[in-house]
């Protein structure tokens, strides 16, 4: 008997994708302009903290967001992330000192500590597991669309108007994300009422051990992204690119074009094959960006980088879901995102420390992050194949 094909493209899926697009555009539209903004306040030596502080609170909040996602519900946790973005956009113009700015970067990080964790669990709830790779790939397209248009629009607003208008525009997009969430149906069946006791976590609530293989690869591969967020805005200006968001738009468009296909391929041929391909391309991209010291070389490297991340992201997300326990999916996704934020934060902090506004250091920083990506590839090459078998068992159960 032929198994019926379940459609993943329904209203709930469309709403969560649109909300994620607006959310990602909201906080990413600020990224290209923040390094120069911090320098204008006299805090140029702290550029590495722009991303590092953001990812610090994102990582710290993951165990709490994972627990809340599995107890209180997916939708309320997603809403918290968007609300934080909405509030921060209004606070940037008010807290206009170096210390105030760095405090806001800490606060702003709670947004990505909450929303993506609950979103991934929500998508896994409403999509058949044999199509998780495809669904997470398509959701990644929407999230990445926000990554693409956010920085470009943000720099355009900054050039045409002012930084304050940019901050308020960020809040507006976050508000639109909240409005969409208000129309989404909760998918967690056994919900609890929120209480302070829900926030009490133990060591076993922090890390889902079963998804550590995916978490390790995520950490090592996202060190490069932290470095790119820190040094590429200045590197773009050095190479004569006026709009500092152009690199981010180019690499994200490339990512968009490959994500949907990559998700389907990982469903069909397995996560390991797809992840290894993405890691090889990521190393290539980092070498190209560092070696080609022209605007064309930077953008060409951005295209390769986008293809690499477009291949890696849905496969790593789907691999995490494969390895997770259904009743602890929020914790599993939180574990993966903790490693993601740790990688980005380390990349930003270390690259900022070495950079110190010396533009000639950028190529060496990029080569160093290529080495960490090679470590991820070595790990994938020599690790056990057990997780792929785990995935195949899932698919066999789904066919029963």
Tab-separated table of C-alpha atoms in Angstrom:
chain	number	residue	atom	x	y	z
A	1	UNK	CA	0.000	0.000	0.000
A	2	UNK	CA	1.395	3.398	-1.031
A	3	UNK	CA	1.991	5.786	1.828
A	4	UNK	CA	0.161	9.136	1.366
A	5	UNK	CA	2.360	12.161	0.773
A	6	UNK	CA	1.960	14.824	3.446
A	7	UNK	CA	2.099	18.425	2.329
A	8	UNK	CA	4.418	20.573	4.418
A	9	UNK	CA	3.256	23.775	2.725
A	10	UNK	CA	0.280	24.864	4.811
A	11	UNK	CA	-0.786	27.999	6.688
A	12	UNK	CA	1.068	27.167	9.919
A	13	UNK	CA	4.301	26.512	8.060
A	14	UNK	CA	3.897	29.706	6.011
A	15	UNK	CA	3.334	31.799	9.144
A	16	UNK	CA	6.370	30.461	10.989
A	17	UNK	CA	8.531	31.048	7.901
A	18	UNK	CA	7.297	34.632	7.436
A	19	UNK	CA	7.777	35.414	11.114
A	20	UNK	CA	11.345	34.091	10.956
A	21	UNK	CA	12.097	36.182	7.861
A	22	UNK	CA	11.040	39.384	9.612
A	23	UNK	CA	12.811	38.407	12.826
A	24	UNK	CA	16.136	37.674	11.133
A	25	UNK	CA	15.944	40.884	9.101
A	26	UNK	CA	15.226	42.838	12.289
A	27	UNK	CA	18.457	42.079	14.139
A	28	UNK	CA	20.700	41.507	11.101
A	29	UNK	CA	19.959	44.858	9.472
A	30	UNK	CA	22.063	46.472	12.212
A	31	UNK	CA	25.195	44.339	11.773
A	32	UNK	CA	27.042	46.177	8.950
A	33	UNK	CA	26.747	49.581	10.634
A	34	UNK	CA	27.559	48.639	14.235
A	35	UNK	CA	31.388	48.436	13.949
A	36	UNK	CA	31.648	52.020	12.637
A	37	UNK	CA	29.011	53.159	15.155
A	38	UNK	CA	31.051	51.728	18.033
A	39	UNK	CA	34.213	53.355	16.687
A	40	UNK	CA	32.425	56.721	16.525
A	41	UNK	CA	31.733	56.418	20.248
A	42	UNK	CA	35.395	55.714	20.954
A	43	UNK	CA	35.046	51.954	21.411
A	44	UNK	CA	36.800	50.699	18.287
A	45	UNK	CA	38.983	48.308	20.273
A	46	UNK	CA	35.823	46.493	21.439
A	47	UNK	CA	34.530	45.507	17.983
A	48	UNK	CA	34.918	41.824	18.764
A	49	UNK	CA	32.364	42.253	21.557
A	50	UNK	CA	29.612	43.370	19.158
A	51	UNK	CA	28.959	39.770	18.190
A	52	UNK	CA	30.578	38.024	21.181
A	53	UNK	CA	28.277	39.641	23.764
A	54	UNK	CA	25.244	39.002	21.571
A	55	UNK	CA	26.070	35.304	21.292
A	56	UNK	CA	26.991	35.052	24.987
A	57	UNK	CA	23.474	35.799	26.219
A	58	UNK	CA	21.989	33.830	23.336
A	59	UNK	CA	23.954	30.793	24.484
A	60	UNK	CA	23.206	31.327	28.181
A	61	UNK	CA	19.475	31.567	27.476
A	62	UNK	CA	19.333	28.383	25.365
A	63	UNK	CA	18.839	25.891	28.226
A	64	UNK	CA	15.978	28.045	29.539
A	65	UNK	CA	14.399	28.512	26.118
A	66	UNK	CA	14.726	24.794	25.430
A	67	UNK	CA	13.008	23.912	28.720
A	68	UNK	CA	10.276	26.502	28.179
A	69	UNK	CA	9.744	25.243	24.624
A	70	UNK	CA	9.158	21.715	25.957
A	71	UNK	CA	6.879	22.832	28.822
A	72	UNK	CA	5.136	26.173	28.283
A	73	UNK	CA	4.882	25.984	24.502
A	74	UNK	CA	6.558	26.806	21.194
A	75	UNK	CA	4.654	29.983	20.313
A	76	UNK	CA	5.212	31.907	23.599
A	77	UNK	CA	8.965	31.256	23.421
A	78	UNK	CA	9.099	32.440	19.814
A	79	UNK	CA	7.250	35.590	20.872
A	80	UNK	CA	9.814	36.382	23.587
A	81	UNK	CA	12.584	36.491	20.990
A	82	UNK	CA	10.723	38.959	18.769
A	83	UNK	CA	9.724	41.132	21.732
A	84	UNK	CA	13.369	41.526	22.779
A	85	UNK	CA	14.250	42.748	19.258
A	86	UNK	CA	11.347	45.192	19.365
A	87	UNK	CA	12.484	46.700	22.674
A	88	UNK	CA	16.188	46.913	21.785
A	89	UNK	CA	15.559	48.902	18.614
A	90	UNK	CA	14.139	51.729	20.731
A	91	UNK	CA	16.921	51.559	23.317
A	92	UNK	CA	19.944	51.920	21.001
A	93	UNK	CA	19.374	55.677	20.421
A	94	UNK	CA	18.923	56.214	24.178
A	95	UNK	CA	21.902	54.243	25.500
A	96	UNK	CA	24.455	55.970	23.281
A	97	UNK	CA	27.643	55.383	25.287
A	98	UNK	CA	30.126	52.542	24.807
A	99	UNK	CA	29.022	50.824	28.027
A	100	UNK	CA	25.348	51.331	27.196
A	101	UNK	CA	25.879	49.948	23.712
A	102	UNK	CA	27.671	46.850	24.999
A	103	UNK	CA	24.913	46.285	27.563
A	104	UNK	CA	22.350	46.395	24.750
A	105	UNK	CA	24.306	43.823	22.752
A	106	UNK	CA	24.026	41.537	25.789
A	107	UNK	CA	20.293	42.172	26.042
A	108	UNK	CA	19.718	41.825	22.312
A	109	UNK	CA	21.278	38.357	22.349
A	110	UNK	CA	18.313	36.960	24.261
A	111	UNK	CA	16.281	37.299	21.057
A	112	UNK	CA	18.171	34.593	19.168
A	113	UNK	CA	18.439	32.573	22.365
A	114	UNK	CA	14.680	32.098	22.318
A	115	UNK	CA	13.073	32.316	18.906
A	116	UNK	CA	15.137	29.900	16.745
A	117	UNK	CA	15.009	27.170	19.420
A	118	UNK	CA	11.225	27.183	19.573
A	119	UNK	CA	10.876	27.659	15.819
A	120	UNK	CA	12.883	24.527	14.986
A	121	UNK	CA	10.772	22.496	17.447
A	122	UNK	CA	7.579	23.960	15.957
A	123	UNK	CA	8.609	23.005	12.419
A	124	UNK	CA	9.479	19.470	13.542
A	125	UNK	CA	6.025	19.210	15.184
A	126	UNK	CA	4.041	20.091	12.046
A	127	UNK	CA	6.141	18.259	9.437
A	128	UNK	CA	6.476	14.451	8.930
A	129	UNK	CA	9.929	13.396	10.061
A	130	UNK	CA	10.874	11.894	6.703
A	131	UNK	CA	10.666	15.465	5.334
A	132	UNK	CA	12.445	17.322	8.135
A	133	UNK	CA	15.440	18.115	5.935
A	134	UNK	CA	13.237	19.607	3.225
A	135	UNK	CA	11.132	21.617	5.682
A	136	UNK	CA	14.077	22.954	7.664
A	137	UNK	CA	15.800	23.760	4.387
A	138	UNK	CA	12.824	25.791	3.183
A	139	UNK	CA	12.497	27.507	6.546
A	140	UNK	CA	16.196	28.274	6.288
A	141	UNK	CA	15.495	29.945	2.939
A	142	UNK	CA	13.046	32.290	4.639
A	143	UNK	CA	15.348	32.975	7.589
A	144	UNK	CA	18.229	33.574	5.194
A	145	UNK	CA	16.121	35.928	3.105
A	146	UNK	CA	15.963	38.081	6.215
A	147	UNK	CA	19.732	37.739	6.566
A	148	UNK	CA	20.130	38.875	2.954
A	149	UNK	CA	17.753	41.830	2.818
A	150	UNK	CA	18.379	42.952	6.412
A	151	UNK	CA	22.004	44.147	6.138
A	152	UNK	CA	21.491	45.629	2.671
A	153	UNK	CA	18.342	47.521	3.687
A	154	UNK	CA	19.984	48.535	6.960
A	155	UNK	CA	22.975	50.118	5.227
A	156	UNK	CA	20.674	51.749	2.675
A	157	UNK	CA	18.610	53.333	5.481
A	158	UNK	CA	21.786	54.484	7.201
A	159	UNK	CA	23.092	56.141	4.017
A	160	UNK	CA	19.738	57.798	3.189
A	161	UNK	CA	18.570	58.776	6.689
A	162	UNK	CA	20.314	58.120	10.004
A	163	UNK	CA	21.266	55.444	12.502
A	164	UNK	CA	18.261	56.248	14.682
A	165	UNK	CA	15.890	55.611	11.771
A	166	UNK	CA	17.701	52.300	11.228
A	167	UNK	CA	17.171	51.303	14.864
A	168	UNK	CA	13.453	52.157	14.701
A	169	UNK	CA	13.074	50.225	11.428
A	170	UNK	CA	14.563	47.207	13.206
A	171	UNK	CA	11.888	47.492	15.907
A	172	UNK	CA	9.138	47.756	13.289
A	173	UNK	CA	10.134	44.482	11.619
A	174	UNK	CA	10.224	42.767	15.020
A	175	UNK	CA	6.713	44.064	15.712
A	176	UNK	CA	5.463	42.558	12.459
A	177	UNK	CA	6.990	39.230	13.501
A	178	UNK	CA	5.074	39.410	16.799
A	179	UNK	CA	1.771	40.131	15.032
A	180	UNK	CA	2.216	37.012	12.901
A	181	UNK	CA	2.978	34.865	15.945
A	182	UNK	CA	-0.335	35.927	17.502
A	183	UNK	CA	-2.127	34.025	14.712
A	184	UNK	CA	-0.183	30.776	15.064
A	185	UNK	CA	-1.607	27.626	16.638
A	186	UNK	CA	0.343	26.045	19.498
A	187	UNK	CA	1.661	22.526	18.721
A	188	UNK	CA	2.830	21.381	22.167
A	189	UNK	CA	0.155	18.997	23.414
A	190	UNK	CA	1.088	18.671	27.100
A	191	UNK	CA	1.535	22.306	28.121
A	192	UNK	CA	2.216	23.649	31.596
A	193	UNK	CA	1.368	27.034	33.017
A	194	UNK	CA	4.410	29.252	33.396
A	195	UNK	CA	5.888	29.444	36.885
A	196	UNK	CA	9.303	30.295	38.264
A	197	UNK	CA	9.877	26.604	38.976
A	198	UNK	CA	9.966	25.974	35.215
A	199	UNK	CA	13.111	28.124	35.047
A	200	UNK	CA	14.938	25.924	37.532
A	201	UNK	CA	17.299	23.794	35.487
A	202	UNK	CA	19.807	21.117	36.337
A	203	UNK	CA	22.869	19.984	34.414
A	204	UNK	CA	20.810	17.402	32.536
A	205	UNK	CA	18.532	20.196	31.251
A	206	UNK	CA	21.410	22.089	29.630
A	207	UNK	CA	22.860	19.633	27.136
A	208	UNK	CA	21.157	16.875	25.150
A	209	UNK	CA	24.011	14.374	25.014
A	210	UNK	CA	22.488	12.453	22.131
A	211	UNK	CA	22.972	15.392	19.717
A	212	UNK	CA	26.599	16.178	20.624
A	213	UNK	CA	28.008	14.988	17.260
A	214	UNK	CA	25.931	17.608	15.440
A	215	UNK	CA	26.778	20.191	18.100
A	216	UNK	CA	30.539	19.671	17.742
A	217	UNK	CA	30.459	20.170	13.973
A	218	UNK	CA	28.209	23.199	14.382
A	219	UNK	CA	30.609	24.833	16.849
A	220	UNK	CA	33.704	24.313	14.699
A	221	UNK	CA	32.055	25.432	11.462
A	222	UNK	CA	30.503	28.615	12.886
A	223	UNK	CA	33.743	30.086	14.245
A	224	UNK	CA	34.245	31.462	10.725
A	225	UNK	CA	30.873	33.222	10.783
A	226	UNK	CA	31.765	35.077	13.975
A	227	UNK	CA	34.972	36.308	12.354
A	228	UNK	CA	33.154	37.339	9.175
A	229	UNK	CA	30.568	39.348	11.105
A	230	UNK	CA	33.399	41.148	12.905
A	231	UNK	CA	35.887	41.973	10.137
A	232	UNK	CA	34.029	41.882	6.802
A	233	UNK	CA	32.232	45.251	7.223
A	234	UNK	CA	35.618	47.020	7.540
A	235	UNK	CA	37.188	44.748	4.883
A	236	UNK	CA	34.381	45.661	2.468
A	237	UNK	CA	35.038	49.366	2.971
A	238	UNK	CA	38.773	48.813	2.533
A	239	UNK	CA	38.130	47.143	-0.828
A	240	UNK	CA	35.961	50.047	-2.002
A	241	UNK	CA	32.456	48.674	-1.415
A	242	UNK	CA	30.217	51.543	-0.236
A	243	UNK	CA	27.289	49.460	1.007
A	244	UNK	CA	28.734	47.301	3.778
A	245	UNK	CA	25.718	45.015	3.606
A	246	UNK	CA	26.455	43.964	0.013
A	247	UNK	CA	28.697	41.027	0.975
A	248	UNK	CA	26.034	39.701	3.347
A	249	UNK	CA	23.353	40.023	0.687
A	250	UNK	CA	25.476	38.199	-1.906
A	251	UNK	CA	26.411	35.269	0.306
A	252	UNK	CA	22.865	34.924	1.615
A	253	UNK	CA	21.295	34.928	-1.859
A	254	UNK	CA	23.724	32.157	-2.812
A	255	UNK	CA	22.666	30.332	0.344
A	256	UNK	CA	18.997	30.728	-0.568
A	257	UNK	CA	19.468	29.185	-3.988
A	258	UNK	CA	20.990	25.980	-2.597
A	259	UNK	CA	19.123	25.420	0.686
A	260	UNK	CA	15.937	23.849	-0.634
A	261	UNK	CA	17.840	21.365	-2.783
A	262	UNK	CA	20.350	20.629	-0.002
A	263	UNK	CA	17.574	19.769	2.449
A	264	UNK	CA	16.032	17.268	0.024
A	265	UNK	CA	19.423	15.745	-0.758
A	266	UNK	CA	20.144	15.225	2.949
A	267	UNK	CA	16.752	13.497	3.331
A	268	UNK	CA	17.573	11.158	0.462
A	269	UNK	CA	21.300	10.495	0.715
A	270	UNK	CA	22.016	11.194	4.375
A	271	UNK	CA	23.306	14.045	6.506
A	272	UNK	CA	26.971	12.980	6.586
A	273	UNK	CA	27.543	13.230	2.839
A	274	UNK	CA	25.906	16.663	2.644
A	275	UNK	CA	27.692	18.045	5.712
A	276	UNK	CA	31.116	16.954	4.426
A	277	UNK	CA	30.434	18.654	1.091
A	278	UNK	CA	29.454	21.862	2.873
A	279	UNK	CA	32.588	21.843	5.030
A	280	UNK	CA	34.890	21.473	2.011
A	281	UNK	CA	33.197	24.407	0.298
A	282	UNK	CA	33.407	26.461	3.495
A	283	UNK	CA	37.180	26.020	3.694
A	284	UNK	CA	37.448	26.993	0.019
A	285	UNK	CA	35.376	30.133	0.564
A	286	UNK	CA	37.452	31.364	3.497
A	287	UNK	CA	40.684	30.938	1.539
A	288	UNK	CA	39.239	32.782	-1.477
A	289	UNK	CA	37.953	35.696	0.645
A	290	UNK	CA	41.320	36.069	2.368
A	291	UNK	CA	43.485	35.652	-0.723
A	292	UNK	CA	41.553	37.689	-3.305
A	293	UNK	CA	42.074	41.284	-2.172
A	294	UNK	CA	39.636	42.927	-4.610
A	295	UNK	CA	35.933	43.711	-4.364
A	296	UNK	CA	35.228	41.071	-7.012
A	297	UNK	CA	37.258	38.484	-5.099
A	298	UNK	CA	35.399	39.313	-1.887
A	299	UNK	CA	31.997	38.879	-3.523
A	300	UNK	CA	33.079	35.715	-5.354
A	301	UNK	CA	34.193	34.272	-2.035
A	302	UNK	CA	30.868	35.378	-0.605
A	303	UNK	CA	29.024	33.314	-3.217
A	304	UNK	CA	31.026	30.185	-2.317
A	305	UNK	CA	30.527	30.897	1.393
A	306	UNK	CA	26.788	31.219	0.842
A	307	UNK	CA	26.607	27.910	-1.005
A	308	UNK	CA	28.581	26.252	1.800
A	309	UNK	CA	26.336	27.571	4.582
A	310	UNK	CA	23.227	26.827	2.522
A	311	UNK	CA	24.318	23.203	2.350
A	312	UNK	CA	25.444	22.938	5.979
A	313	UNK	CA	22.663	24.671	7.872
A	314	UNK	CA	19.602	22.536	6.953
A	315	UNK	CA	21.656	19.332	7.161
A	316	UNK	CA	22.965	20.158	10.648
A	317	UNK	CA	19.487	21.156	11.813
A	318	UNK	CA	17.920	17.989	10.429
A	319	UNK	CA	20.732	15.839	11.861
A	320	UNK	CA	20.077	17.353	15.276
A	321	UNK	CA	16.375	16.546	15.004
A	322	UNK	CA	17.236	12.996	13.832
A	323	UNK	CA	19.317	12.399	16.932
A	324	UNK	CA	16.901	14.056	19.369
A	325	UNK	CA	14.323	12.438	21.624
A	326	UNK	CA	10.768	13.536	20.668
A	327	UNK	CA	9.889	14.650	24.201
A	328	UNK	CA	13.065	16.725	24.500
A	329	UNK	CA	13.252	18.288	21.080
A	330	UNK	CA	13.480	21.786	22.522
A	331	UNK	CA	16.502	20.797	24.619
A	332	UNK	CA	18.099	19.153	21.597
A	333	UNK	CA	17.711	22.247	19.439
A	334	UNK	CA	18.922	24.404	22.330
A	335	UNK	CA	22.078	22.268	22.531
A	336	UNK	CA	22.776	22.742	18.850
A	337	UNK	CA	22.191	26.483	19.086
A	338	UNK	CA	24.396	26.768	22.184
A	339	UNK	CA	27.237	25.317	20.134
A	340	UNK	CA	26.358	27.608	17.221
A	341	UNK	CA	26.493	30.690	19.428
A	342	UNK	CA	29.670	29.466	21.116
A	343	UNK	CA	31.306	29.127	17.710
A	344	UNK	CA	30.163	32.547	16.531
A	345	UNK	CA	31.107	34.169	19.837
A	346	UNK	CA	34.579	32.628	19.899
A	347	UNK	CA	35.149	33.593	16.283
A	348	UNK	CA	34.084	37.178	16.933
A	349	UNK	CA	35.997	37.548	20.198
A	350	UNK	CA	39.274	36.065	18.957
A	351	UNK	CA	39.149	37.813	15.584
A	352	UNK	CA	38.360	41.136	17.262
A	353	UNK	CA	41.272	40.667	19.640
A	354	UNK	CA	43.698	39.995	16.784
A	355	UNK	CA	42.169	42.599	14.462
A	356	UNK	CA	42.448	45.770	16.611
A	357	UNK	CA	41.505	47.908	13.572
A	358	UNK	CA	44.636	46.738	11.680
A	359	UNK	CA	43.134	45.962	8.280
A	360	UNK	CA	46.113	43.881	7.154
A	361	UNK	CA	45.239	41.234	9.763
A	362	UNK	CA	41.992	40.252	8.041
A	363	UNK	CA	43.408	37.601	5.637
A	364	UNK	CA	45.287	35.833	8.455
A	365	UNK	CA	42.127	35.798	10.570
A	366	UNK	CA	40.169	34.197	7.726
A	367	UNK	CA	42.854	31.546	7.150
A	368	UNK	CA	42.805	30.696	10.864
A	369	UNK	CA	39.034	30.122	10.763
A	370	UNK	CA	39.543	27.864	7.747
A	371	UNK	CA	41.714	25.690	9.993
A	372	UNK	CA	38.893	25.279	12.549
A	373	UNK	CA	36.602	24.226	9.698
A	374	UNK	CA	39.169	21.622	8.641
A	375	UNK	CA	38.999	20.265	12.209
A	376	UNK	CA	35.240	19.799	11.741
A	377	UNK	CA	35.896	17.927	8.510
A	378	UNK	CA	38.458	15.681	10.232
A	379	UNK	CA	35.934	14.928	12.979
A	380	UNK	CA	33.278	14.000	10.405
A	381	UNK	CA	35.744	11.814	8.525
A	382	UNK	CA	36.770	9.702	11.519
A	383	UNK	CA	33.610	9.630	13.590
A	384	UNK	CA	31.268	6.633	13.886
A	385	UNK	CA	28.484	6.148	11.316
A	386	UNK	CA	25.956	5.329	14.060
A	387	UNK	CA	23.890	8.552	13.679
A	388	UNK	CA	23.152	7.704	10.034
A	389	UNK	CA	21.813	4.343	11.129
A	390	UNK	CA	19.726	6.169	13.736
A	391	UNK	CA	18.268	8.283	10.948
A	392	UNK	CA	17.492	5.224	8.801
A	393	UNK	CA	15.650	3.640	11.720
A	394	UNK	CA	13.485	6.792	11.935
A	395	UNK	CA	12.613	6.567	8.259
A	396	UNK	CA	11.766	2.860	8.513
A	397	UNK	CA	9.418	3.596	11.428
A	398	UNK	CA	7.754	6.363	9.425
A	399	UNK	CA	6.967	3.910	6.631
A	400	UNK	CA	5.243	1.431	8.921
